[in-house]
Amino acid sequence: QVELVESGGGSVQAGGSLRLSCVASGGNSNMAMAWFRQAAGKEREGVAAIDSVGLKTYADSVKGRFTVSSDNGRKILFLQMNDLKPEDTAMYYCAADRSWRSTTIQGLGGGSFLPYQGQGTPVTVFS
């Protein structure tokens, strides 16, 4: 069983930065992982993903501002968020599967079908 625990959320002024972490226990080095977010009253959407061979993909809304990374063993997934905007305000979730390849963050939709899900960490960006 894989458990995912997110941390690093908080409140920040627009233009600021936050770094989210997702610690994975029980996984493997081929695990594919992704970040999703859900704003109040909106559907959950994909933010960034890293597949089993390290391919990284991003939602258009965060390209150039957010960076996804992980350690080599897929024990920790990071999301570095720079130049934050009020529209980035949401609950951010980490999700994973044992492996996937050649699937972009866009192809994952809201990611609710992924077998491993974290509880989320809140991000608030105020202007």
Short mmCIF file of C-alpha atoms in Angstrom, two decimals:
data_model
loop_
_atom_site.label_atom_id
_atom_site.label_comp_id
_atom_site.label_asym_id
_atom_site.label_seq_id
_atom_site.Cartn_x
_atom_site.Cartn_y
_atom_site.Cartn_z
CA GLN A 1 0.00 0.00 0.00
CA VAL A 2 1.30 3.43 -0.97
CA GLU A 3 0.65 6.37 1.32
CA LEU A 4 1.08 9.98 0.23
CA VAL A 5 1.39 12.90 2.62
CA GLU A 6 1.54 16.48 1.35
CA SER A 7 2.95 19.49 3.15
CA GLY A 8 4.18 22.99 2.45
CA GLY A 9 0.94 24.80 1.78
CA GLY A 10 0.18 28.18 3.28
CA SER A 11 -0.80 31.77 2.60
CA VAL A 12 1.35 33.98 0.44
CA GLN A 13 1.08 37.32 -1.28
CA ALA A 14 0.73 37.40 -5.04
CA GLY A 15 4.13 37.16 -6.68
CA GLY A 16 5.49 35.03 -3.86
CA SER A 17 6.64 31.42 -3.80
CA LEU A 18 5.82 28.18 -2.04
CA ARG A 19 7.31 24.71 -2.23
CA LEU A 20 5.00 21.77 -1.76
CA SER A 21 6.24 18.31 -0.80
CA CYS A 22 4.62 14.91 -1.10
CA VAL A 23 6.24 12.09 0.83
CA ALA A 24 5.51 8.63 -0.53
CA SER A 25 5.83 5.50 1.55
CA GLY A 26 5.46 1.99 0.20
CA GLY A 27 6.12 2.98 -3.39
CA ASN A 28 8.90 2.15 -5.86
CA SER A 29 11.40 4.01 -7.99
CA ASN A 30 9.23 3.64 -11.12
CA MET A 31 6.23 5.29 -9.56
CA ALA A 32 4.54 8.01 -11.59
CA MET A 33 3.29 10.98 -9.61
CA ALA A 34 1.35 14.15 -10.16
CA TRP A 35 -0.01 17.25 -8.52
CA PHE A 36 -3.66 18.26 -8.81
CA ARG A 37 -5.60 21.15 -7.36
CA GLN A 38 -9.17 21.99 -6.63
CA ALA A 39 -10.41 25.50 -6.05
CA ALA A 40 -13.64 26.19 -4.21
CA GLY A 41 -16.60 25.50 -6.46
CA LYS A 42 -14.46 24.13 -9.28
CA GLU A 43 -13.51 20.71 -10.56
CA ARG A 44 -10.19 19.20 -9.72
CA GLU A 45 -7.54 19.83 -12.37
CA GLY A 46 -4.09 18.60 -13.15
CA VAL A 47 -1.13 20.85 -12.40
CA ALA A 48 2.05 18.90 -13.12
CA ALA A 49 3.16 15.31 -13.52
CA ILE A 50 6.29 13.23 -13.70
CA ASP A 51 6.02 9.82 -15.29
CA SER A 52 7.94 6.62 -14.68
CA VAL A 53 10.88 7.66 -16.84
CA GLY A 54 11.03 11.22 -15.58
CA LEU A 55 9.04 13.01 -18.26
CA LYS A 56 7.57 16.18 -16.79
CA THR A 57 4.45 17.87 -18.07
CA TYR A 58 2.56 20.95 -16.90
CA ALA A 59 -0.82 22.55 -17.23
CA ASP A 60 -0.68 25.59 -19.50
CA SER A 61 -1.76 27.82 -16.62
CA VAL A 62 1.39 27.06 -14.60
CA LYS A 63 4.05 26.64 -17.29
CA GLY A 64 7.06 28.79 -16.60
CA ARG A 65 6.02 29.36 -12.98
CA PHE A 66 5.81 25.90 -11.42
CA THR A 67 8.44 23.17 -11.43
CA VAL A 68 7.83 19.54 -10.51
CA SER A 69 10.68 17.35 -9.33
CA SER A 70 11.38 14.24 -7.32
CA ASP A 71 14.23 12.33 -5.77
CA ASN A 72 15.58 9.36 -7.72
CA GLY A 73 13.66 6.85 -5.65
CA ARG A 74 10.30 8.60 -6.01
CA LYS A 75 10.10 8.95 -2.24
CA ILE A 76 9.43 12.67 -2.38
CA LEU A 77 7.64 14.74 -4.99
CA PHE A 78 8.08 18.51 -4.98
CA LEU A 79 6.20 21.35 -6.57
CA GLN A 80 8.08 24.63 -6.61
CA MET A 81 5.56 27.39 -7.21
CA ASN A 82 6.86 30.83 -8.16
CA ASP A 83 5.10 34.04 -9.15
CA LEU A 84 1.93 32.84 -7.50
CA LYS A 85 -1.36 34.40 -8.50
CA PRO A 86 -4.70 34.60 -6.66
CA GLU A 87 -6.12 32.13 -9.18
CA ASP A 88 -3.63 29.55 -7.89
CA THR A 89 -5.57 29.44 -4.63
CA ALA A 90 -6.75 25.86 -4.13
CA MET A 91 -6.29 22.65 -2.23
CA TYR A 92 -3.32 20.87 -3.77
CA TYR A 93 -3.23 17.09 -3.91
CA CYS A 94 -0.57 14.56 -4.72
CA ALA A 95 -1.58 11.37 -6.52
CA ALA A 96 0.33 8.43 -7.91
CA ASP A 97 0.28 5.08 -9.65
CA ARG A 98 2.83 2.28 -9.76
CA SER A 99 3.82 3.41 -13.25
CA TRP A 100 2.68 5.21 -16.34
CA ARG A 101 4.54 6.41 -19.40
CA SER A 102 3.78 8.85 -22.16
CA THR A 103 0.76 10.27 -20.37
CA THR A 104 0.74 14.01 -19.87
CA ILE A 105 -0.88 15.90 -17.03
CA GLN A 106 -3.62 16.85 -19.49
CA GLY A 107 -4.29 13.17 -20.11
CA LEU A 108 -4.86 12.53 -16.40
CA GLY A 109 -7.89 14.80 -16.12
CA GLY A 110 -8.70 15.35 -12.45
CA GLY A 111 -6.74 12.28 -11.48
CA SER A 112 -9.36 10.85 -9.14
CA PHE A 113 -8.97 7.45 -10.80
CA LEU A 114 -5.34 7.13 -9.66
CA PRO A 115 -5.04 4.47 -6.97
CA TYR A 116 -2.99 6.47 -4.51
CA GLN A 117 -4.17 9.84 -3.24
CA GLY A 118 -2.96 12.29 -0.62
CA GLN A 119 -5.15 14.32 1.70
CA GLY A 120 -4.12 17.68 0.29
CA THR A 121 -2.44 20.86 1.45
CA PRO A 122 -4.08 24.28 1.12
CA VAL A 123 -2.60 27.17 -0.79
CA THR A 124 -3.99 30.70 -0.53
CA VAL A 125 -2.64 33.53 -2.61
CA PHE A 126 -3.84 37.01 -1.69
CA SER A 127 -3.42 40.20 -3.68
#
